[in-house]
Tab-separated table of C-alpha atoms in Angstrom:
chain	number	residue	atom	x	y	z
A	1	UNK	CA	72.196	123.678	109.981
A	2	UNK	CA	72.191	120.191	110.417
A	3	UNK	CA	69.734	117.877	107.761
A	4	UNK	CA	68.567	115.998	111.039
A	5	UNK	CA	68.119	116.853	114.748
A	6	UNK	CA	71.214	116.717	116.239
A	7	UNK	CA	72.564	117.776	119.869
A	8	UNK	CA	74.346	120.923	119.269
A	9	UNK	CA	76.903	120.977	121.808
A	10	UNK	CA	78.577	118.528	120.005
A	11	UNK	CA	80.468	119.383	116.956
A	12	UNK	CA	80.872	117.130	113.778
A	13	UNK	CA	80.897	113.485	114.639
A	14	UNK	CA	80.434	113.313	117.963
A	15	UNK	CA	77.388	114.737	117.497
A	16	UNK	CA	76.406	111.908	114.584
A	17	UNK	CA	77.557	109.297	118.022
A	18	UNK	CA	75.254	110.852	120.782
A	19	UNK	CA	72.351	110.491	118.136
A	20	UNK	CA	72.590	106.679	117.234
A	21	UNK	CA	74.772	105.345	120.068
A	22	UNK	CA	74.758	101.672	118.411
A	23	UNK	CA	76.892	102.916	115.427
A	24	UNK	CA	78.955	104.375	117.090
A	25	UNK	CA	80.796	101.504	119.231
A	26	UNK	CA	81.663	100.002	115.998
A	27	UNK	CA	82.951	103.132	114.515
A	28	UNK	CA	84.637	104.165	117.527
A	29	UNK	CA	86.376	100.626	117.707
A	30	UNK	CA	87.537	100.736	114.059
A	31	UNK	CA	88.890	104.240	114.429
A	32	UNK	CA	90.409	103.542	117.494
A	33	UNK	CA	91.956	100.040	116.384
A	34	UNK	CA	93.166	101.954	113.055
A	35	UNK	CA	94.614	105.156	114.726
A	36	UNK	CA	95.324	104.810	118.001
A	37	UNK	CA	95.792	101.084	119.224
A	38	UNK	CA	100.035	100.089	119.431
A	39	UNK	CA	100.776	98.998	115.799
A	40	UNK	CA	103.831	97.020	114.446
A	41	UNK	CA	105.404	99.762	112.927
A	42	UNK	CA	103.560	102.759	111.626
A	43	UNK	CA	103.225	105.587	114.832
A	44	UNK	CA	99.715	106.851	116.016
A	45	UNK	CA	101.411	109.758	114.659
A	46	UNK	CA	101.762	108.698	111.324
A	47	UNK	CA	98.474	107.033	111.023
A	48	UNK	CA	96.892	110.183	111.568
A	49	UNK	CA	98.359	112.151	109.251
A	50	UNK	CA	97.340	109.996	106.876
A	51	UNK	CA	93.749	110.470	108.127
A	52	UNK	CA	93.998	114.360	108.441
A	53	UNK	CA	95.463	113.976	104.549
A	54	UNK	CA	92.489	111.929	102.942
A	55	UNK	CA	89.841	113.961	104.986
A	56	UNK	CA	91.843	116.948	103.562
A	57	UNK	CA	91.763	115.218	99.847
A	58	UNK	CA	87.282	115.317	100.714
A	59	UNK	CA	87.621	118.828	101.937
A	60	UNK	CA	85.996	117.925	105.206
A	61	UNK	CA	87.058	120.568	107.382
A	62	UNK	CA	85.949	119.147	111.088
A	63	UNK	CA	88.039	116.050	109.898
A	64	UNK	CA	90.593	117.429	108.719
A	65	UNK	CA	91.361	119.954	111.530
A	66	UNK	CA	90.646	117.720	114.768
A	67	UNK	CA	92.800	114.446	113.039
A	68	UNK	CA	95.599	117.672	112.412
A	69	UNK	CA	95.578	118.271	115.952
A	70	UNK	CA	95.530	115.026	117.207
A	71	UNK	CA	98.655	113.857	114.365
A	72	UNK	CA	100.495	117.267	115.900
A	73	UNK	CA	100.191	116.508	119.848
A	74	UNK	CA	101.527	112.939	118.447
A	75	UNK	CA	103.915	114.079	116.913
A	76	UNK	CA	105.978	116.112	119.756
A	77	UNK	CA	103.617	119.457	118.679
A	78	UNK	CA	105.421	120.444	115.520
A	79	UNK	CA	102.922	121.826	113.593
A	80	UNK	CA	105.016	122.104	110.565
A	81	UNK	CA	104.851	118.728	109.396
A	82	UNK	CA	101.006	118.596	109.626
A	83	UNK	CA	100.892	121.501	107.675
A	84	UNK	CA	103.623	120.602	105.174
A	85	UNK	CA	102.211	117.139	104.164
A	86	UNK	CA	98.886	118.571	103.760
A	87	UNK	CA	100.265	121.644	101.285
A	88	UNK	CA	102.608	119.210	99.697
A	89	UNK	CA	103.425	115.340	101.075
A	90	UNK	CA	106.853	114.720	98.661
A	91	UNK	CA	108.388	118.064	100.144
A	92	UNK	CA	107.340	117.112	103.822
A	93	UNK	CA	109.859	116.691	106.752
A	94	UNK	CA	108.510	112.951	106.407
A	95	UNK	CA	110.179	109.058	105.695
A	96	UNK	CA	109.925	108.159	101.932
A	97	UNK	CA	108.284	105.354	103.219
A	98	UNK	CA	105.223	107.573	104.924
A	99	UNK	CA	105.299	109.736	101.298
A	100	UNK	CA	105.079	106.397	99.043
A	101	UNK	CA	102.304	105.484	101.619
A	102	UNK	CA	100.458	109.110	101.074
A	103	UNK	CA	100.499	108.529	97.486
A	104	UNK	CA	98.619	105.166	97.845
A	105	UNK	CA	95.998	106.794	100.072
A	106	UNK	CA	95.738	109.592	97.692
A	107	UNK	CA	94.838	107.047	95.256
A	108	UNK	CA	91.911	105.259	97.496
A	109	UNK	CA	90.438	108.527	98.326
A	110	UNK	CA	89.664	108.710	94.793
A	111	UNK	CA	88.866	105.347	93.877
A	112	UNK	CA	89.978	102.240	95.412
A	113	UNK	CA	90.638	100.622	91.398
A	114	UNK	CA	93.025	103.736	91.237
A	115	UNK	CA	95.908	101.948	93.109
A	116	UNK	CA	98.738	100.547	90.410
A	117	UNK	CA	100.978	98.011	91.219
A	118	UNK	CA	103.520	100.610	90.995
A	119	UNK	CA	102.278	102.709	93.746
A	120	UNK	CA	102.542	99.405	95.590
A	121	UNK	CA	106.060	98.248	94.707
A	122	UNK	CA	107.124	101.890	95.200
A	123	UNK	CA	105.878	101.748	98.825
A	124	UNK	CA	107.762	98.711	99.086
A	125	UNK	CA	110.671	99.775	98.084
A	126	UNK	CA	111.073	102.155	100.697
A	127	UNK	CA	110.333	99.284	102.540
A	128	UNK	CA	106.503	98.704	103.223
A	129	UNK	CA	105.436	96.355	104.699
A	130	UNK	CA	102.373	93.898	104.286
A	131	UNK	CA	100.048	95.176	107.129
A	132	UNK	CA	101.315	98.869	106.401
A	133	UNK	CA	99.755	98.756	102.841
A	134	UNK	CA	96.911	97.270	104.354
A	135	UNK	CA	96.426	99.639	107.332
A	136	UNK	CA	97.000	102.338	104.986
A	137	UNK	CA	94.385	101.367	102.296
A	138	UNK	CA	91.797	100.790	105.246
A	139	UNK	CA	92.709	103.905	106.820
A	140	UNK	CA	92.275	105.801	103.774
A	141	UNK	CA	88.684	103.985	102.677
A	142	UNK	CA	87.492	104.383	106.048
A	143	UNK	CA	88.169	108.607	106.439
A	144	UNK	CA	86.029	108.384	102.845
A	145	UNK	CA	83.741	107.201	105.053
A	146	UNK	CA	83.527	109.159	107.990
A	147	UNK	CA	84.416	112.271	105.938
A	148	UNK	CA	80.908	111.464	103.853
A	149	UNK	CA	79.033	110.775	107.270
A	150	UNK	CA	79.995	114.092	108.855
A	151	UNK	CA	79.317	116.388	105.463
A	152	UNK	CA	76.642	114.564	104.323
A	153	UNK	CA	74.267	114.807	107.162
A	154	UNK	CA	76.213	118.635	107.405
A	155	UNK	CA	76.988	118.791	110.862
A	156	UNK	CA	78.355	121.447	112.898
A	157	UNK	CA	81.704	122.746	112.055
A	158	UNK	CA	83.216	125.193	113.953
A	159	UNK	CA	86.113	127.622	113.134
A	160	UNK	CA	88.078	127.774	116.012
A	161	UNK	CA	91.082	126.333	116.287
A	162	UNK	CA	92.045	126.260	119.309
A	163	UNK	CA	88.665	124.464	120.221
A	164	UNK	CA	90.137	121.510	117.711
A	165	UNK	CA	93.453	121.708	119.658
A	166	UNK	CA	91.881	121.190	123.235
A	167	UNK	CA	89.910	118.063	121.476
A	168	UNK	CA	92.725	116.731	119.544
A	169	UNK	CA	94.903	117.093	122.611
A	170	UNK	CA	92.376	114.634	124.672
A	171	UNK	CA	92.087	112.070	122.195
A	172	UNK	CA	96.327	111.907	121.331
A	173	UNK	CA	95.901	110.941	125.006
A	174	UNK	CA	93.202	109.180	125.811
A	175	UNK	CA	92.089	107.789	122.369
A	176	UNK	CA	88.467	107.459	120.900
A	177	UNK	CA	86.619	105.839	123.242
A	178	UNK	CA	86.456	108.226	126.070
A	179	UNK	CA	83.242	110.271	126.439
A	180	UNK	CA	83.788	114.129	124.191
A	181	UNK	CA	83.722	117.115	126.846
A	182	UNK	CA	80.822	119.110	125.632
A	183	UNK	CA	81.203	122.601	123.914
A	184	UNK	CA	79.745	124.973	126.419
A	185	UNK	CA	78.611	128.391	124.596
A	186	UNK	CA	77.998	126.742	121.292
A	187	UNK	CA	75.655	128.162	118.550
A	188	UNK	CA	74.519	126.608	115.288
B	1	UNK	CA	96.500	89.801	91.727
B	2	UNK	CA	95.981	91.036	94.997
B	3	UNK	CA	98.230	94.017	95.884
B	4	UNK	CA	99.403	91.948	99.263
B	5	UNK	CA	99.400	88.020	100.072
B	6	UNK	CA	95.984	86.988	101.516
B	7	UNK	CA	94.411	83.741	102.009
B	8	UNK	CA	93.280	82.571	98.190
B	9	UNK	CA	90.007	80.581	99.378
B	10	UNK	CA	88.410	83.320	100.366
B	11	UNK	CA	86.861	85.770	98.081
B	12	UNK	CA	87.015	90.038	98.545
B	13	UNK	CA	86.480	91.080	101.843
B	14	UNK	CA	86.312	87.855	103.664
B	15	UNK	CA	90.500	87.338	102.339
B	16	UNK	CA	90.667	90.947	104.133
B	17	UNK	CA	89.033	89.782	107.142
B	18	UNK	CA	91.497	86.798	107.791
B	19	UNK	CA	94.569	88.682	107.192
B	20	UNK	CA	93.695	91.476	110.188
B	21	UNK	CA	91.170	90.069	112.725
B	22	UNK	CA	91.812	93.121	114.390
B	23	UNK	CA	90.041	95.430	111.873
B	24	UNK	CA	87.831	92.697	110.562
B	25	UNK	CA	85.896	92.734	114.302
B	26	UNK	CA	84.859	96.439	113.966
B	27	UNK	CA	84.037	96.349	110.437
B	28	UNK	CA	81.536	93.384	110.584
B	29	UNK	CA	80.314	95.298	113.998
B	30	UNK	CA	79.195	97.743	111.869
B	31	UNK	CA	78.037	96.456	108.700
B	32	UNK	CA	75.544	93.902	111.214
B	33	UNK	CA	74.451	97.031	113.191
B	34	UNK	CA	73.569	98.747	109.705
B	35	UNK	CA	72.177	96.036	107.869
B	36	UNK	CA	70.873	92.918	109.658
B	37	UNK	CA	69.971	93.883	112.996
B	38	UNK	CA	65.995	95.050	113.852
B	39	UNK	CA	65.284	98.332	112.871
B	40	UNK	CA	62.381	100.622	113.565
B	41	UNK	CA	61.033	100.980	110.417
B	42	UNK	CA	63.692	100.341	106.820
B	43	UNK	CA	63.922	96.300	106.551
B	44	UNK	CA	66.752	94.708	106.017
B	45	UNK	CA	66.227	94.059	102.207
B	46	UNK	CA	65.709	97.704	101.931
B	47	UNK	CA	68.792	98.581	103.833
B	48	UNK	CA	70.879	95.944	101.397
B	49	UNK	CA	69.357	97.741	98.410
B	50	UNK	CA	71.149	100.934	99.559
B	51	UNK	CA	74.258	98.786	100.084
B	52	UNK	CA	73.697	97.039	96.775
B	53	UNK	CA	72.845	100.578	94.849
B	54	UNK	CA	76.260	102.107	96.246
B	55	UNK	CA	78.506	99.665	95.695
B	56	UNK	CA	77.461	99.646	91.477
B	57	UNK	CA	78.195	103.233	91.681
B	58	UNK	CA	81.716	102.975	92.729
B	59	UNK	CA	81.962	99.819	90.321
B	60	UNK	CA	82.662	97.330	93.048
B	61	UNK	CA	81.932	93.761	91.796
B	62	UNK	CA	82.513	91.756	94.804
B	63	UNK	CA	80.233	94.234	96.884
B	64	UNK	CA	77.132	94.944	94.238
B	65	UNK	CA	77.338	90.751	93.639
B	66	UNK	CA	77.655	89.873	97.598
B	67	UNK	CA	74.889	92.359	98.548
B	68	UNK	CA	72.810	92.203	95.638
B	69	UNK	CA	72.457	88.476	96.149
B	70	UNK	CA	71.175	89.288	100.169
B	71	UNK	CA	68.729	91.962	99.078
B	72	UNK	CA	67.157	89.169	96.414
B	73	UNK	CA	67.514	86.625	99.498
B	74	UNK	CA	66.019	89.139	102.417
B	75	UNK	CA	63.055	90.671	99.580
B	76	UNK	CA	61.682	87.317	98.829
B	77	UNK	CA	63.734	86.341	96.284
B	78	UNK	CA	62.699	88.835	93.670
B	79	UNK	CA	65.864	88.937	91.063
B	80	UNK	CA	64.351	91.694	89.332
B	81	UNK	CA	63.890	94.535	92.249
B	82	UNK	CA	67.721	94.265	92.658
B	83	UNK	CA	67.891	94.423	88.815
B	84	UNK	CA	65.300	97.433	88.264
B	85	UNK	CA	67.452	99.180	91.377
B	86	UNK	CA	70.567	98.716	89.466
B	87	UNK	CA	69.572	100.024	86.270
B	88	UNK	CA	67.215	103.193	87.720
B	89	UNK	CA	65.857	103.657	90.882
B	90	UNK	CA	62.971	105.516	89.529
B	91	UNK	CA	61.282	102.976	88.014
B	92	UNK	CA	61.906	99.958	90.038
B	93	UNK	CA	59.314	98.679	91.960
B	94	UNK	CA	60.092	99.914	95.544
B	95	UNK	CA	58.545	102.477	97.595
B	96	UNK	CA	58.404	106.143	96.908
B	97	UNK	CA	60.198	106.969	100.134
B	98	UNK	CA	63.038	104.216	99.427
B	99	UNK	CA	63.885	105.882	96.190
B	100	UNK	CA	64.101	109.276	97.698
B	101	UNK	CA	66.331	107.519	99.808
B	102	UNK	CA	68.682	106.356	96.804
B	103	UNK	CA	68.783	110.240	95.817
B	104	UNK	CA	70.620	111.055	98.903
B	105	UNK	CA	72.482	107.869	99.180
B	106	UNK	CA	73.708	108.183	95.400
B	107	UNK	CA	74.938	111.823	96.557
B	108	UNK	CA	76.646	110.875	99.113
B	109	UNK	CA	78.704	108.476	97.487
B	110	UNK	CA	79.384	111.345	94.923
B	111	UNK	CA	80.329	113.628	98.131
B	112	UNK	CA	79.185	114.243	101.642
B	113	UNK	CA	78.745	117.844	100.935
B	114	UNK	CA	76.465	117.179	97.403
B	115	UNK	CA	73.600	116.196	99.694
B	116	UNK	CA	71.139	119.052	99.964
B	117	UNK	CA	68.395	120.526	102.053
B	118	UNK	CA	66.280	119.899	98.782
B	119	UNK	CA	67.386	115.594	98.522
B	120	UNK	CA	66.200	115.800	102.541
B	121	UNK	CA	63.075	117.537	102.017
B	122	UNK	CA	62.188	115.445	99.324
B	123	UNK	CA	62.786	111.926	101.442
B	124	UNK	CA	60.816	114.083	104.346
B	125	UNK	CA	57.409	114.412	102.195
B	126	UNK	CA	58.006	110.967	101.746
B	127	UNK	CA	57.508	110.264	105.151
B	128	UNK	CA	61.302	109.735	105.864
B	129	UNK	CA	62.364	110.016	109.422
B	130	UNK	CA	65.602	111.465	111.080
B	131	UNK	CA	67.031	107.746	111.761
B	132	UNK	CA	66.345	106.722	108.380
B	133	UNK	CA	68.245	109.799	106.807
B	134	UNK	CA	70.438	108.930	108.885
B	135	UNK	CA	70.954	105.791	108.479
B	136	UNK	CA	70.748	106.075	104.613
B	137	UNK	CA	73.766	108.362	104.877
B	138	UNK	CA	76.252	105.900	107.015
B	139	UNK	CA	75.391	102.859	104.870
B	140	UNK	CA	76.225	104.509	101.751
B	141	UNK	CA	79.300	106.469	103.281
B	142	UNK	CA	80.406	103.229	104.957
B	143	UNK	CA	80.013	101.373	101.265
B	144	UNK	CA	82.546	103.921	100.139
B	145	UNK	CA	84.583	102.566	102.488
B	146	UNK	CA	84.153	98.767	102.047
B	147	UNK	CA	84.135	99.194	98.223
B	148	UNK	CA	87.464	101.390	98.483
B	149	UNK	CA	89.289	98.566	100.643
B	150	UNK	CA	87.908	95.497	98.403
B	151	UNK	CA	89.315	97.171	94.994
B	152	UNK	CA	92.299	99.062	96.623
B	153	UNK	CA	93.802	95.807	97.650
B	154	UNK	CA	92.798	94.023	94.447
B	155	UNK	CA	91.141	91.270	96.308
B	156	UNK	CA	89.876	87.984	94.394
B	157	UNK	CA	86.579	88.677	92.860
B	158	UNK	CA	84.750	85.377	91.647
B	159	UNK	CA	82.829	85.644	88.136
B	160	UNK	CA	80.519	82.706	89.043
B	161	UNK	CA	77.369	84.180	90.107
B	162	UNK	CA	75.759	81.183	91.732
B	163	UNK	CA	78.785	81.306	94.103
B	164	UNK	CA	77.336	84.785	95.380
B	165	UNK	CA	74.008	83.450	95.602
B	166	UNK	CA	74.894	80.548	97.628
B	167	UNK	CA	77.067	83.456	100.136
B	168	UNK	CA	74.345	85.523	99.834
B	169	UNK	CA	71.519	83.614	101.570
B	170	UNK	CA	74.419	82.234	104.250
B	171	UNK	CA	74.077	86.076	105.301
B	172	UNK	CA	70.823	86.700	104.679
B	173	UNK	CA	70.264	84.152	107.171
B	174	UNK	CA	72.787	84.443	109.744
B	175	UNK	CA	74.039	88.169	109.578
B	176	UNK	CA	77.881	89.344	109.335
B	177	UNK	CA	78.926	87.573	112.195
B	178	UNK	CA	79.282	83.921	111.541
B	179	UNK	CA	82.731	82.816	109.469
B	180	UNK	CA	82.800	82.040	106.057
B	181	UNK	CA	82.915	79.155	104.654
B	182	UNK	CA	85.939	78.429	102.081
B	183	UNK	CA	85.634	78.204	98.811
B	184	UNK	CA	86.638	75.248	97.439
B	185	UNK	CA	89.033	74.478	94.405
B	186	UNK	CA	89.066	78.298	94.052
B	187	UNK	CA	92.380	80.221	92.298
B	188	UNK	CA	93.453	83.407	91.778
């Protein structure tokens, strides 16, 4: 049960958004600017699997399973590179570029001090740029972030998948700043 | 050394903020909404506490100096509640309620899911409201954030204390929203 009084036909976040609309325009922009906005180089696709990766790193499992879904519909619905970065990123079907990047935002989730110079010439080796360090430092910070916002006030979670498919299908379309359909049926 | 080249007159976040506009719009979006605008009952000292409190946990200088120095500025300009919060909660002089507050943010930071129905009962007999439990929870899972992206992109972070003072009322005064002002003869 949620620690507050939430609207339950909303699972994890979006429930957190109907209850105090004013923070969540800025934390819809920022996710939507980070994710899903055109970017120089790095794919909505890619950006979210580094999401689903760090909010798999804080075991938050309504994170972790909608940013899956929405990194899979992005990515032409192959499930098996979600599921192969987040059992093991170096063995992946991913660039050494989007591995070297994994490894830096491995290293935020646990501390932000915790990146080396090494991690970063690594990255840019495989060629890295600037803004994709950047991006992918922010990206990773701000999933320790939401990650502690949706388990810390525990929020509802639900199991089924193919409920996290039919959401992460709507935002790899429309983004994050379209209204959430509402869950009809739910229980908490 | 910062990990990537940003503008060397401006100290921790605010070099961030220059060198993607994009991200920085959001970001100070939020941080206003959580810690300077009017709310219904925590003031905005006691909302920069949390911030402050947080940010010494994960050992972020810039961000316990910056928001330490607005707390002092927003409380009246009492050094030594910032300076009883840093060293124990418990017996600084602040409210009862407030330091239940701490508990949960101080889990949080720790781990979304480390926050118990016993830490929210606890702030409840306080007199703790649903907005303020929430609202404790986002600013000390979005400091997780903010402290992650100052240190993970080894920003510039100033020894000189008086320099955060001098930022510190700036903000107290104006809020998140105004620029910065450079920081002159500064070097990295």
């Amino acid at each position: 049960m949620p620690h507050i009084n939430l609207p339950n036909e909303f699972p994890g976040i979006r429930s957190l958004f109907m209850f105090r609309p004013e923070t969540a325009a800025p934390l819809n922009a920022l996710v939507q600017t980070l994710l899903h906005n055109p970017h120089p180089t790095l794919s909505a696709g890619e950006r979210e699997l580094i999401a689903t990766y760090v909010s798999r790193l804080n075991t938050c499992k309504y994170c972790c399973n909608i940013h899956g879904a929405i990194a899979q519909h992005q990515l032409g619905n192959k499930p098996e590179i979600v599921q192969q970065v987040l059992v093991n990123p170096e063995t992946a079907p991913i660039s050494s570029k989007l591995k070297a990047l994994l490894k830096i935002a491995a290293k935020v989730q646990s501390g932000g001090k915790n990146v080396t110079e090494g991690d970063v010439a690594l990255a840019r080796a495989e060629g890295a740029t600037d803004i994709e360090i950047h991006d992918t430092v922010l990206i990773a910070a701000a999933f320790c972030m939401y990650n502690r916002y949706v388990d810390g006030l525990a929020t509802w979670q639900p199991d089924d998948i193919n409920l996290y498919d039919k959401m992460g299908e709507q935002r790899a379309r429309e983004g994050y700043l379209t209204p959430p359909f509402k869950v009809v049926g739910s229980a908490q």
